[in-house]
GROMACS .gro file of C-alpha atoms in nm:
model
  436
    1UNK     CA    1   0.000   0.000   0.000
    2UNK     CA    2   0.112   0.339  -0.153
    3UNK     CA    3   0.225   0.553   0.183
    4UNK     CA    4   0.023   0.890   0.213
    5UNK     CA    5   0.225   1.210   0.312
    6UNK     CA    6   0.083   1.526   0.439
    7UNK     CA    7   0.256   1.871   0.333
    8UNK     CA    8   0.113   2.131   0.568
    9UNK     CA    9   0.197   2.473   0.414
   10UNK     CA   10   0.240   2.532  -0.031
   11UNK     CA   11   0.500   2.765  -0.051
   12UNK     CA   12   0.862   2.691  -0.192
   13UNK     CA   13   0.909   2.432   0.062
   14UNK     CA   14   0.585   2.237   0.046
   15UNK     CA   15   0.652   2.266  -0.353
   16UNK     CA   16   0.953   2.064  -0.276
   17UNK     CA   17   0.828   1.819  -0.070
   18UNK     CA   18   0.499   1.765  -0.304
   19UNK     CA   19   0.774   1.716  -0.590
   20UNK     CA   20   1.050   1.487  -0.398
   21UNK     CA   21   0.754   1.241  -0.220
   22UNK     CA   22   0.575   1.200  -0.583
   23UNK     CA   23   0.990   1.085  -0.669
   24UNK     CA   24   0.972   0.836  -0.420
   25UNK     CA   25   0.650   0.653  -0.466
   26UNK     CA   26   0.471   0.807  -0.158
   27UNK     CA   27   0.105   0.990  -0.205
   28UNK     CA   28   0.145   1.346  -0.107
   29UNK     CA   29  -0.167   1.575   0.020
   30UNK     CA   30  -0.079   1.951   0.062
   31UNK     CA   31  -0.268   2.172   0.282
   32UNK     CA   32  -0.188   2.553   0.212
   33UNK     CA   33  -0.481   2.765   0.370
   34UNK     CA   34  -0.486   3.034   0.138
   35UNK     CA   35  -0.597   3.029  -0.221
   36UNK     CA   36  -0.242   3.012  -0.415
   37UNK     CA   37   0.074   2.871  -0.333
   38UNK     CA   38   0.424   3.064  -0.274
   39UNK     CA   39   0.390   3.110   0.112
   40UNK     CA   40   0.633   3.421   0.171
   41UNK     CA   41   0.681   3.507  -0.184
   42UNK     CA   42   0.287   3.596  -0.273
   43UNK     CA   43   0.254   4.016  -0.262
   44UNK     CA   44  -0.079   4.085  -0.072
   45UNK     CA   45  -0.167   4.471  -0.069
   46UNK     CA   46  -0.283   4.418   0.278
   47UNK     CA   47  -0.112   4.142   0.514
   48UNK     CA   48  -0.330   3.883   0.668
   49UNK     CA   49  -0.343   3.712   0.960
   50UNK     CA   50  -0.054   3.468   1.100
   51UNK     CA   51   0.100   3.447   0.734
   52UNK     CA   52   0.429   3.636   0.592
   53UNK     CA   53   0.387   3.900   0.425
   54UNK     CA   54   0.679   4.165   0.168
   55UNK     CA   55   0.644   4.518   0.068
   56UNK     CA   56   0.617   4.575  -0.303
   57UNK     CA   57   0.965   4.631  -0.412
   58UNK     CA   58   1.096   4.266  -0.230
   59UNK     CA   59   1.412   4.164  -0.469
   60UNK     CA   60   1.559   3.847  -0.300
   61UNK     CA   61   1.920   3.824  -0.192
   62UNK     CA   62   2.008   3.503  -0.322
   63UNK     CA   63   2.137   3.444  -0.710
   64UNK     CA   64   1.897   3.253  -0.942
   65UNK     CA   65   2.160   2.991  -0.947
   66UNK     CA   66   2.178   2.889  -0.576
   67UNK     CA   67   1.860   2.940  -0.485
   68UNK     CA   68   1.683   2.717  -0.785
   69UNK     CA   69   1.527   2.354  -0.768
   70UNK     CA   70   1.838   2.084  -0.823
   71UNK     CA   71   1.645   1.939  -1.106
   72UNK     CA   72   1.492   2.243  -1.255
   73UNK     CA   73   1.716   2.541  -1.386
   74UNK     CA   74   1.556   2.918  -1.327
   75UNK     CA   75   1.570   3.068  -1.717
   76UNK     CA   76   1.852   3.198  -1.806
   77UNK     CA   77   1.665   3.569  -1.909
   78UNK     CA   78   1.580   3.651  -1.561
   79UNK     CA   79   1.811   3.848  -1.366
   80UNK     CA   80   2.015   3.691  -1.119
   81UNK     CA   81   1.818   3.874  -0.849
   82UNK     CA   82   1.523   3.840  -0.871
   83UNK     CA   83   1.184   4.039  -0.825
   84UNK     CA   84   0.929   3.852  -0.591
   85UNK     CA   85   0.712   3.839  -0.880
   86UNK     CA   86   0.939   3.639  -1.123
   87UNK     CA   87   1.007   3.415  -0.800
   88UNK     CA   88   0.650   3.334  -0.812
   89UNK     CA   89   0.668   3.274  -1.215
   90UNK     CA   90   0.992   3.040  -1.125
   91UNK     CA   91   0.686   2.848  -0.854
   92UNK     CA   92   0.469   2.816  -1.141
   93UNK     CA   93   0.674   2.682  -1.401
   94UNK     CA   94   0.815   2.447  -1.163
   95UNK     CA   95   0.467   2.347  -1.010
   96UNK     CA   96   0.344   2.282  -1.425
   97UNK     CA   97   0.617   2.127  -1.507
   98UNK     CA   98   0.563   1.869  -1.236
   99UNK     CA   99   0.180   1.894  -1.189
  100UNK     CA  100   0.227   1.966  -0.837
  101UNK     CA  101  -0.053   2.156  -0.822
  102UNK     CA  102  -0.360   1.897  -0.811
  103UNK     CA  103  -0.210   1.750  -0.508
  104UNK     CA  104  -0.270   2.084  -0.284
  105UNK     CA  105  -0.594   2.123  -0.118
  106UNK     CA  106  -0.602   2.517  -0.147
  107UNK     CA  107  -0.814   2.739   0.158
  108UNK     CA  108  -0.775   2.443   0.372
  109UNK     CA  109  -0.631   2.442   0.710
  110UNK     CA  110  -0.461   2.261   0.970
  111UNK     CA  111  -0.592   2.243   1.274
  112UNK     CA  112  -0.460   1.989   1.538
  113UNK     CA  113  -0.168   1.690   1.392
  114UNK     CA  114  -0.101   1.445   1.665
  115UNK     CA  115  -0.015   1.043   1.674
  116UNK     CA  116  -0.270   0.838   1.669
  117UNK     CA  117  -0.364   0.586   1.941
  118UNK     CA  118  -0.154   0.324   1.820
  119UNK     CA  119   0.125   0.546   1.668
  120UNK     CA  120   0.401   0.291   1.885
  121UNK     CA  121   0.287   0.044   1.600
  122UNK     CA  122   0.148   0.181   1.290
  123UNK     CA  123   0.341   0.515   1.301
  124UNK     CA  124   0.040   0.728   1.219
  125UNK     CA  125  -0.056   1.074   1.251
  126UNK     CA  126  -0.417   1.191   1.269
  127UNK     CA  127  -0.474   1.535   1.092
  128UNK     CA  128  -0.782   1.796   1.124
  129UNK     CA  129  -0.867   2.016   0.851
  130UNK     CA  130  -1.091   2.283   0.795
  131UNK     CA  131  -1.164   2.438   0.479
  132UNK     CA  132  -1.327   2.752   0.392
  133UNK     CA  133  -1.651   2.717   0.470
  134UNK     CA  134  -1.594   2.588   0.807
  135UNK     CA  135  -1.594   2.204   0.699
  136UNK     CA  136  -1.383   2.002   0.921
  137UNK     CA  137  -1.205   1.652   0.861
  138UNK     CA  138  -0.961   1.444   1.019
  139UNK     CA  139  -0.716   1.204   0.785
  140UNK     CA  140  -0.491   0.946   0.842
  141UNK     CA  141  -0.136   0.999   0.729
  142UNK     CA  142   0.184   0.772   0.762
  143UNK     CA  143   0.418   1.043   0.761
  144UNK     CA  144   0.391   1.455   0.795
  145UNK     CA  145   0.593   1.738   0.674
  146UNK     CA  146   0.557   2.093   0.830
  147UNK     CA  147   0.661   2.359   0.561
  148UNK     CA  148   0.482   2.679   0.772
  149UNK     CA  149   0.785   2.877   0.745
  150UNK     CA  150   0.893   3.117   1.009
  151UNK     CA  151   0.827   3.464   0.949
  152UNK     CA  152   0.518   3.500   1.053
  153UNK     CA  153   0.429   3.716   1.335
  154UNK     CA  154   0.592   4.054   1.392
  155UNK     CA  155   0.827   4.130   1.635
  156UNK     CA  156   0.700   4.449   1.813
  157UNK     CA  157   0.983   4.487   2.149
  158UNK     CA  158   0.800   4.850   2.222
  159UNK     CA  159   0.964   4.837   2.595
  160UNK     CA  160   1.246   4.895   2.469
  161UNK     CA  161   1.202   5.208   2.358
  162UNK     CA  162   1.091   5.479   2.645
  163UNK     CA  163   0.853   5.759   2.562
  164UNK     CA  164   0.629   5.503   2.271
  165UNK     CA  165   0.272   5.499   2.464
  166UNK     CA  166   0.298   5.898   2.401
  167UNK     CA  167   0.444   5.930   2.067
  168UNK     CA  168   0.227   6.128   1.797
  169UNK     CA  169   0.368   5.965   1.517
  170UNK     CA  170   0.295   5.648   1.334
  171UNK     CA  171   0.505   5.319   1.404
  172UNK     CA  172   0.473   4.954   1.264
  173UNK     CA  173   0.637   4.675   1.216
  174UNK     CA  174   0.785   4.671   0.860
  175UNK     CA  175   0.541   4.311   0.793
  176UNK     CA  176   0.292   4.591   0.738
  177UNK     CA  177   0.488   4.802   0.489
  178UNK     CA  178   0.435   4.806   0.137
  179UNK     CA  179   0.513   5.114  -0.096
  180UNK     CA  180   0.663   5.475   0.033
  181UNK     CA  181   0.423   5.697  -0.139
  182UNK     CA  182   0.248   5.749   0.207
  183UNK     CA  183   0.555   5.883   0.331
  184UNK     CA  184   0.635   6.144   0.088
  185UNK     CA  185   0.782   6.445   0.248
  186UNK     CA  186   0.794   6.314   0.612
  187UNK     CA  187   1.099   6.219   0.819
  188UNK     CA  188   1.179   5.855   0.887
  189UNK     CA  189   1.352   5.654   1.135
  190UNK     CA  190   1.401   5.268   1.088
  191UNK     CA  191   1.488   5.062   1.362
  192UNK     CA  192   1.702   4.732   1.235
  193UNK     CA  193   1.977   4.807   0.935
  194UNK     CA  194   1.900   4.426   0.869
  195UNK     CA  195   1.795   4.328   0.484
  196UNK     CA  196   1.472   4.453   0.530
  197UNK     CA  197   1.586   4.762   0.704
  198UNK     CA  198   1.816   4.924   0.412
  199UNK     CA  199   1.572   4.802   0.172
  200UNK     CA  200   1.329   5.021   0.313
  201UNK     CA  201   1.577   5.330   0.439
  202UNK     CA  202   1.676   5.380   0.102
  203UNK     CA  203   1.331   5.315  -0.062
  204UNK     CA  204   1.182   5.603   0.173
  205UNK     CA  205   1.467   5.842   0.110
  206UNK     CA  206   1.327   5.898  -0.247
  207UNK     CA  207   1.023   6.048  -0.164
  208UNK     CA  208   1.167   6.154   0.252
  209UNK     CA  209   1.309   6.465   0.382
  210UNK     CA  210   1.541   6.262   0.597
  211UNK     CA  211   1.563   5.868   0.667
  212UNK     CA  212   1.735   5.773   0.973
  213UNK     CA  213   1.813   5.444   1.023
  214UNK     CA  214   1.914   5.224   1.393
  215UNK     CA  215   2.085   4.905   1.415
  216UNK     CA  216   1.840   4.772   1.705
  217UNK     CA  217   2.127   4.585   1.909
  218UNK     CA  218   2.395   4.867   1.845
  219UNK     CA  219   2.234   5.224   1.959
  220UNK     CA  220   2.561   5.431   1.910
  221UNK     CA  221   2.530   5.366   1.502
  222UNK     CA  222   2.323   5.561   1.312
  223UNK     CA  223   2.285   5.572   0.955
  224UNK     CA  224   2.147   5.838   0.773
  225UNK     CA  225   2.043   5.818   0.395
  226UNK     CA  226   1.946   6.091   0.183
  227UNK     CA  227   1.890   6.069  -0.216
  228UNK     CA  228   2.009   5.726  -0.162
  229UNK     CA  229   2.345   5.746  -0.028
  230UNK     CA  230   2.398   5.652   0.302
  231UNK     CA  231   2.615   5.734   0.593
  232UNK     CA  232   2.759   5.618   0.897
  233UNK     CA  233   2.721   5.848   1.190
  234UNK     CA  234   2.829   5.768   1.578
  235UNK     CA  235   2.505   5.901   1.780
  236UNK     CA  236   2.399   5.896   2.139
  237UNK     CA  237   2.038   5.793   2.139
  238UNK     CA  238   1.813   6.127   2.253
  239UNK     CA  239   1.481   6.178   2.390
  240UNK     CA  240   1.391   6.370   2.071
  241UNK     CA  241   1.391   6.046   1.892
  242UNK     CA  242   1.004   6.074   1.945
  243UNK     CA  243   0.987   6.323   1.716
  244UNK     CA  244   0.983   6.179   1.373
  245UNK     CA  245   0.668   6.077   1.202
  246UNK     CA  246   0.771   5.725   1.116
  247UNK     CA  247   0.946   5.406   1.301
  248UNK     CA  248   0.975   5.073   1.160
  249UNK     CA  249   1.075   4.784   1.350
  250UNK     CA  250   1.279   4.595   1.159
  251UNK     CA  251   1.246   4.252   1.315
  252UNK     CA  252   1.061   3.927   1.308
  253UNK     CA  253   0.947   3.620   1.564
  254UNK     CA  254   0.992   3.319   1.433
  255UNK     CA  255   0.665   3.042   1.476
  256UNK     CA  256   0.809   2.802   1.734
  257UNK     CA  257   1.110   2.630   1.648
  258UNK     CA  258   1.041   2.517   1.314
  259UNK     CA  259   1.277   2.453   1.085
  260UNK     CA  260   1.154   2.528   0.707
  261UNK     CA  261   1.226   2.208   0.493
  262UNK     CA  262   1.439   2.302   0.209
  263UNK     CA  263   1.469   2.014  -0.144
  264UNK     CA  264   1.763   1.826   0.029
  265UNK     CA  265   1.610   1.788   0.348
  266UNK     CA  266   1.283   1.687   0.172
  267UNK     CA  267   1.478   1.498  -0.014
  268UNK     CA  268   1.663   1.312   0.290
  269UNK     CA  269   1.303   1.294   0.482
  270UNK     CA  270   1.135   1.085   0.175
  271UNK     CA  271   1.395   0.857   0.194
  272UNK     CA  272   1.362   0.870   0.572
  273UNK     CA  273   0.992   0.742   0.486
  274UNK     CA  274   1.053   0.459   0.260
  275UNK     CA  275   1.268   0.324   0.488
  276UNK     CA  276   1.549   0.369   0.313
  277UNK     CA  277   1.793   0.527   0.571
  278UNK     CA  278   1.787   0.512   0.934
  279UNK     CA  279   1.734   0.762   1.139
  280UNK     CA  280   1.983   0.818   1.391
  281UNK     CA  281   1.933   0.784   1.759
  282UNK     CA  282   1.751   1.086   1.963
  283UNK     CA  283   2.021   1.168   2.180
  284UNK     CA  284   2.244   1.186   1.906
  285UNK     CA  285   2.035   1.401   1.693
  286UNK     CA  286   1.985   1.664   2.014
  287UNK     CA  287   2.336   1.649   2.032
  288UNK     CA  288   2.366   1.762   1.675
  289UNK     CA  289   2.097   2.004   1.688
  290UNK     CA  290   2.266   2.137   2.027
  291UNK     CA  291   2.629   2.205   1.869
  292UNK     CA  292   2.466   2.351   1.526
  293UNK     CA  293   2.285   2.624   1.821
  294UNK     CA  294   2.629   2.716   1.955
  295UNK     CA  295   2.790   2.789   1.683
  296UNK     CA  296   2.557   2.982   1.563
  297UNK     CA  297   2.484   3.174   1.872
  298UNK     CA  298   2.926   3.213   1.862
  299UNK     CA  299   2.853   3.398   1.583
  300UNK     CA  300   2.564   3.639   1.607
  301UNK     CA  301   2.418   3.821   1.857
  302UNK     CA  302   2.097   3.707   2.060
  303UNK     CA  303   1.793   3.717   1.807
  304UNK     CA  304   1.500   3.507   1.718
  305UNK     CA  305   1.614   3.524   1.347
  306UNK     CA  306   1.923   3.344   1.354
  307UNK     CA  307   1.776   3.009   1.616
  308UNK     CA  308   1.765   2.814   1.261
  309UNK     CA  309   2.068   2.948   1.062
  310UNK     CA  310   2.307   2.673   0.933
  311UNK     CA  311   2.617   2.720   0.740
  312UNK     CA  312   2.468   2.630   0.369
  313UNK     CA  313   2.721   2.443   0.193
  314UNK     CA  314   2.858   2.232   0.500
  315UNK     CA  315   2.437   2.193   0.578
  316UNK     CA  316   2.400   2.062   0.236
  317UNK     CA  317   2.719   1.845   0.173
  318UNK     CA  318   2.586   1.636   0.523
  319UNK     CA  319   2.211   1.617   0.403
  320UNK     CA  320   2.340   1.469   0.042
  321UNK     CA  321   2.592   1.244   0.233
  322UNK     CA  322   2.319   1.126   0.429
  323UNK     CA  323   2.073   1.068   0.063
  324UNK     CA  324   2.359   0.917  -0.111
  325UNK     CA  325   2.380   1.205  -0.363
  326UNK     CA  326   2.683   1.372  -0.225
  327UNK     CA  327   2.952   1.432  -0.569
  328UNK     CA  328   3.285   1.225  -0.554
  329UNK     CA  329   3.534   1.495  -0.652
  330UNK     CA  330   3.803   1.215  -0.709
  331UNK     CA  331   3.562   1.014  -0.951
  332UNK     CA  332   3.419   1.312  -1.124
  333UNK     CA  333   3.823   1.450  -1.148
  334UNK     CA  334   3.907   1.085  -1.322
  335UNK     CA  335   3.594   1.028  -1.560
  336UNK     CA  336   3.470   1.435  -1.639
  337UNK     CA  337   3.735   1.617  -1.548
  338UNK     CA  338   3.538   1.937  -1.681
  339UNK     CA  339   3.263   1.857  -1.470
  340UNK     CA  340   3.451   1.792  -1.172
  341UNK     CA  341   3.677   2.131  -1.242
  342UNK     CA  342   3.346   2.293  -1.214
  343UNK     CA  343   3.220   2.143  -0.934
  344UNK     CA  344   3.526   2.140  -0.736
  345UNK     CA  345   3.627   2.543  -0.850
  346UNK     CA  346   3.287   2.628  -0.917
  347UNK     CA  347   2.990   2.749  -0.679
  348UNK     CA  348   2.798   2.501  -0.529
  349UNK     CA  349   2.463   2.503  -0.707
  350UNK     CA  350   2.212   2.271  -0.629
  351UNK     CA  351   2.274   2.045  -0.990
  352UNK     CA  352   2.575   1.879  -0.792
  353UNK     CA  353   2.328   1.711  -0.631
  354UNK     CA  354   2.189   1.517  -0.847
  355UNK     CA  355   2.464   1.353  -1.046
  356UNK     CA  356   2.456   1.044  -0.873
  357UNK     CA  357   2.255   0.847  -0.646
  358UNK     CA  358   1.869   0.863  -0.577
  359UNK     CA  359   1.691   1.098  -0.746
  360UNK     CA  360   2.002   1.175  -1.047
  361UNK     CA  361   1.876   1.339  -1.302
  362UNK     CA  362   2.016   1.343  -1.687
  363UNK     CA  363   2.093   1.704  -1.725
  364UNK     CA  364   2.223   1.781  -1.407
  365UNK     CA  365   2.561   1.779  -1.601
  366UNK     CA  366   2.446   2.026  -1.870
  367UNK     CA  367   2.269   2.254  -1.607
  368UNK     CA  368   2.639   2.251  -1.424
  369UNK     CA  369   2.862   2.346  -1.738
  370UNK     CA  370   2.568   2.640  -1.869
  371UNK     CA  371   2.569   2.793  -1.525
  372UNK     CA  372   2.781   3.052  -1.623
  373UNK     CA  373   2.580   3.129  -1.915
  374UNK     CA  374   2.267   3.211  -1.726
  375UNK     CA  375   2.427   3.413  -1.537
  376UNK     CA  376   2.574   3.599  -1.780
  377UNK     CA  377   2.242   3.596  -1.995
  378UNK     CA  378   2.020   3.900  -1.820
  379UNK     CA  379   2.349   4.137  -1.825
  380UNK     CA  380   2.350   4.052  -2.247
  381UNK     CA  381   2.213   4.383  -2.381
  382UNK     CA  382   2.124   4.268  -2.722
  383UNK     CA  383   2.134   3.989  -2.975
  384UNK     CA  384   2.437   3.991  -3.219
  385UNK     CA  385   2.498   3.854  -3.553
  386UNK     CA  386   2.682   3.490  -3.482
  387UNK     CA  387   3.038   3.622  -3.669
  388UNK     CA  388   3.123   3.450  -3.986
  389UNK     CA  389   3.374   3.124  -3.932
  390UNK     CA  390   3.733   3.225  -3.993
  391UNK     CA  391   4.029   3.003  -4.038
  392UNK     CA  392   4.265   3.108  -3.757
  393UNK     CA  393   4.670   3.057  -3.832
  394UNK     CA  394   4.716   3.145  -3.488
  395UNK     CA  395   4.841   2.782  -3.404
  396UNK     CA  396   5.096   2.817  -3.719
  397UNK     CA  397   5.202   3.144  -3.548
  398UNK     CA  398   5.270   2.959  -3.230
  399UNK     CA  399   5.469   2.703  -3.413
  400UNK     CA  400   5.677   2.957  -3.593
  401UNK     CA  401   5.786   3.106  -3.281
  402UNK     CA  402   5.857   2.818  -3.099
  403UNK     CA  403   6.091   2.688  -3.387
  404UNK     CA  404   6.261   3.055  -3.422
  405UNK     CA  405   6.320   3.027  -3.051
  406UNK     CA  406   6.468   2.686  -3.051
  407UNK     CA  407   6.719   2.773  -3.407
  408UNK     CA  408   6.830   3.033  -3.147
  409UNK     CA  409   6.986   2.818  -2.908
  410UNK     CA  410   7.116   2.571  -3.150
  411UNK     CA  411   7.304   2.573  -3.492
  412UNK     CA  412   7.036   2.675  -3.759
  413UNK     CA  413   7.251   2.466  -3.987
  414UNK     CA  414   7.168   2.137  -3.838
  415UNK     CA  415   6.770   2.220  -3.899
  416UNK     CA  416   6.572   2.052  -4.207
  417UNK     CA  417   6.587   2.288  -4.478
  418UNK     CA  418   6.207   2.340  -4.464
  419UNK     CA  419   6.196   2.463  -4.103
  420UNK     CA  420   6.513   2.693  -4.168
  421UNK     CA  421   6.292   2.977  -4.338
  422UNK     CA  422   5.963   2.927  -4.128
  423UNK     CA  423   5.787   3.241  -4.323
  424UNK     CA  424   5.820   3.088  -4.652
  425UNK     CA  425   5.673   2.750  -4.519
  426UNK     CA  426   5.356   2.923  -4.377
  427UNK     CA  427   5.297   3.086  -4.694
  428UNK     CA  428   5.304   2.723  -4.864
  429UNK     CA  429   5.044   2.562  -4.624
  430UNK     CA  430   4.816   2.895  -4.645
  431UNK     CA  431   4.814   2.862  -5.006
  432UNK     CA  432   4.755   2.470  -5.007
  433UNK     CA  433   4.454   2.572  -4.715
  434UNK     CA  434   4.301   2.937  -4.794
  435UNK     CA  435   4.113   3.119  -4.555
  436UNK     CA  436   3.733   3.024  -4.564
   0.00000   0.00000   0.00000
C-alpha cells in the first residue's frame, strides 16, 4: 500500500516536498490555507493574519543559481536577483512542469496533527482540517511534513524604547509596509539596518526629507540616507527620537522552532519514509541540533532570526551524504574532469546534487557546465549577428615562434631545410589551405 504524506503549508518548501515524495512513490496531500501557493513570496496589498507577508519592491538576496530547484534550472533571461514576482513565475513553471498543483488542497487548514492511538505500531498521525466554509475533517497519514515557514508574526519589542505609549507619530512593524508613497515628504527613522531595514531606508529616502536608520542591538550607530546614499554616523540615542513621524521595527518572531524544509532535506526525509535510511538515535540528533545552536549563537548576537541558521554548503554536503547524492570529486576528477573542475572550483549550485545516487537526473551535467551562461544571460544587452567562421593561423604562429626560438639556441645549420625559413613555409600551407 502506496504511503500517504501530508505537506502542511504550499509555498517553496511544500513545492519541494509535493515534488521529492511523488519521486519516491509516496502519495502526497498539501494543505496551504490560502488560495495560491508561494507562502512568503505571494505580494498581498494588505497582510493577513498569521501568514508572511513583503512590501512591493521585495528583490531576494540570493542568485537565481543557488537558490533554484536541483532538477529544474531558473531561465537563463531573468536576472540573477530576482523580483518577488518572477520568483512566483519560477513556482509556477516548476509546479506545471511537475503537476504539483492537483495535489494541494487550497483554503484548507490545519488544525490539530497528533499520533494516533496506536502510533508505537502503525506510526500514524491523525490530521484535522478545515476548509473555507468551516468544513472540518480528520485524515490518516503515515508520515507529515511541516513547511509553515517562520516569518510570521511581527516582532513588536516597544519596551524597549521609552517615551512610545505617548508618541504622535505612526510606528509599525515593517510586515505591514508596502510602498513609500504614504511617506512622501515626512521624516523617517528605521529601527534594524537588517535586509529589510536598508531596503526600506533607502526606498523612503526617495520620496523623505530625511531617513534615519538604527541598528536595534547597536544604539551608538546611526545611519542616515538621503537621495540614496547613506552614511555612517556615531550618535547617542536622545529623547527627541520621538519626534519623527515614522518608526519601523525591523524585526521578526519566528513560529516556534520550526525549521523550514528546504529540497535536500525533503529529499533526505522521503527517503527517511521509505525506509530507506535510518534515522539516527535521539540523543544523538539533540546532540547535533545542540552544537549547530552554539555555533551559531558564537557567531551572532541574541535574536529570534538566527535560532535556525546553518552554514549552507557544509548543511548541504551532510544532508546529500546522508541521501547518497553527495559528488565524488576524485571520480568526477578521473571520468569528467570538466565537470569535476566545475564542481570542485565552481559554486555550489544545487545540480551537484543530483549527479549520482537517488533521485540523479540526466541534465544535471548540462545545467552545471551552462551555469555561467545564465548568469551571464540577463546582463546581455542585445542579440548579435553569430560572426562569420574564420580560419585562424594562430596555431601556425605559435609554431613559428617556438621553432625561431629553438634555431636560437642551437646551430640553424643542423635544422631541415624546410623549417630553416619558417615564413616561406607558412605561406606554402596557407596557399595549399586558404582562408574560408
Amino acid at each position: 500500500m502506496t504511503r500517504r504524506v501530508a505537506v502542511i503549508g504550499g509555498g517553496s518548501s511544500g513545492l519541494a516536498c509535493i515534488k521529492c515524495c511523488l519521486d519516491e512513490g509516496l502519495e502526497p496531500v498539501c494543505y496551504e490555507s490560502s488560495d495560491d501557493f508561494g507562502g512568503l513570496w505571494r505580494f498581498k496589498e494588505n497582510p493577513e493574519p498569521d501568514r508572511a507577508s513583503i512590501y512591493h519592491s521585495v528583490i531576494i538576496n540570493t542568485s537565481k543559481e543557488m537558490m533554484c530547484f536541483s532538477d529544474f534550472p531558473i531561465p537563463g533571461h531573468f536576472p540573477n536577483f530576482m523580483h518577488n514576482s518572477l520568483i512566483m513565475d519560477y513556482f509556477r513553471m516548476y509546479a506545471d512542469n511537475f503537476q504539483l498543483t492537483k495535489y494541494i488542497r487550497f483554503n484548507t487548514k490545519v488544525l490539530q496533527v497528533k499520533q494516533r492511538s496506536d502510533f508505537s505500531h502503525s506510526g500514524q498521525w491523525d490530521v484535522e482540517t478545515e476548509n473555507k466554509d468551516g468544513k472540518k475533517e480528520k485524515h490518516i497519514f503515515d508520515a507529515v511534513m511541516i513547511c509553515i515557514g517562520h516569518h510570521c508574526h511581527p516582532n513588536m519589542p516597544l519596551h524597549d524604547f521609552p517615551g512610545i505609549d505617548t508618541f504622535k507619530g505612526k510606528y509599525f512593524h515593517s510586515r505591514d509596509y508596502k510602498t513609500p508613497e504614504e511617506w512622501r515628504n515626512k521624516k523617517a527613522v528605521v529601527i534594524g539596518i537588517g535586509n529589510s531595514g536598508i531596503d526600506i531606508a533607502v526606498e523612503l529616502s526617495r520620496v523623505t526629507k530625511q531617513v534615519t536608520g538604527f541598528p536595534f542591538h547597536s544604539w551608538p550607530q546611526v545611519v542616515t540616507v538621503t537621495e540614496n546614499k547613506a552614511s555612517l554616523y556615531k550618535y547617542v540615542f536622545p529623547p527627541e527620537l520621538a519626534r519623527p513621524t515614522l518608526a519601523i521595527i525591523g524585526l521578526v518572531q519566528p513560529l516556534g522552532a520550526i525549521m523550514p524544509i528546504s529540497e535536500m532535506q525533503a529529499r533526505w526525509a522521503t527517503r527517511v519514509f521509505k525506509g530507506c535510511i535510518k534515522l539516527p538515535s535521539v540523543a544523538s540528533m539533540l546532540k547535533d541540533i545542540q552544537c549547530k545552536e552554539e555555533t551559531m549563537a558564537k557567531r551572532y548576537v541574541t535574536s529570534h532570526r538566527h535560532t535556525i541558521q546553518v552554514d549552507y554548503v557544509r548543511y548541504m554536503d551532510e544532508i546529500a551524504k546522508m541521501v547518497g547524492v553527495l559528488p565524488n570529486f576524485l571520480r568526477l576528477l578521473l571520468t569528467d574532469p570538466r565537470v569535476g573542475l566545475n564542481v570542485i572550483f565552481g559554486p555550489c549550485t544545487p545540480y551537484q546534487y543530483r549527479l549520482r545516487g537517488p533521485g540523479k537526473w540526466a541534465g544535471a551535467r548540462e545545467a552545471i557546465l551552462t551555469q555561467w551562461e545564465r548568469v551571464a544571460q540577463p546582463m546581455q544587452t542585445r542579440p548579435c549577428d553569430e560572426p562569420q567562421c574564420k580560419r585562424s593561423y594562430a596555431w601556425l604562429l605559435m609554431i613559428s615562434a617556438a621553432v625561431m626560438g629553438l634555431a636560437a639556441y642551437i646551430n640553424r645549420n643542423s635544422l631541415p631545410s624546410f623549417l630553416q625559413d619558417p615564413a616561406a613555409l607558412l605561406d606554402k600551407i596557407k596557399a595549399y589551405w586558404p582562408a574560408q
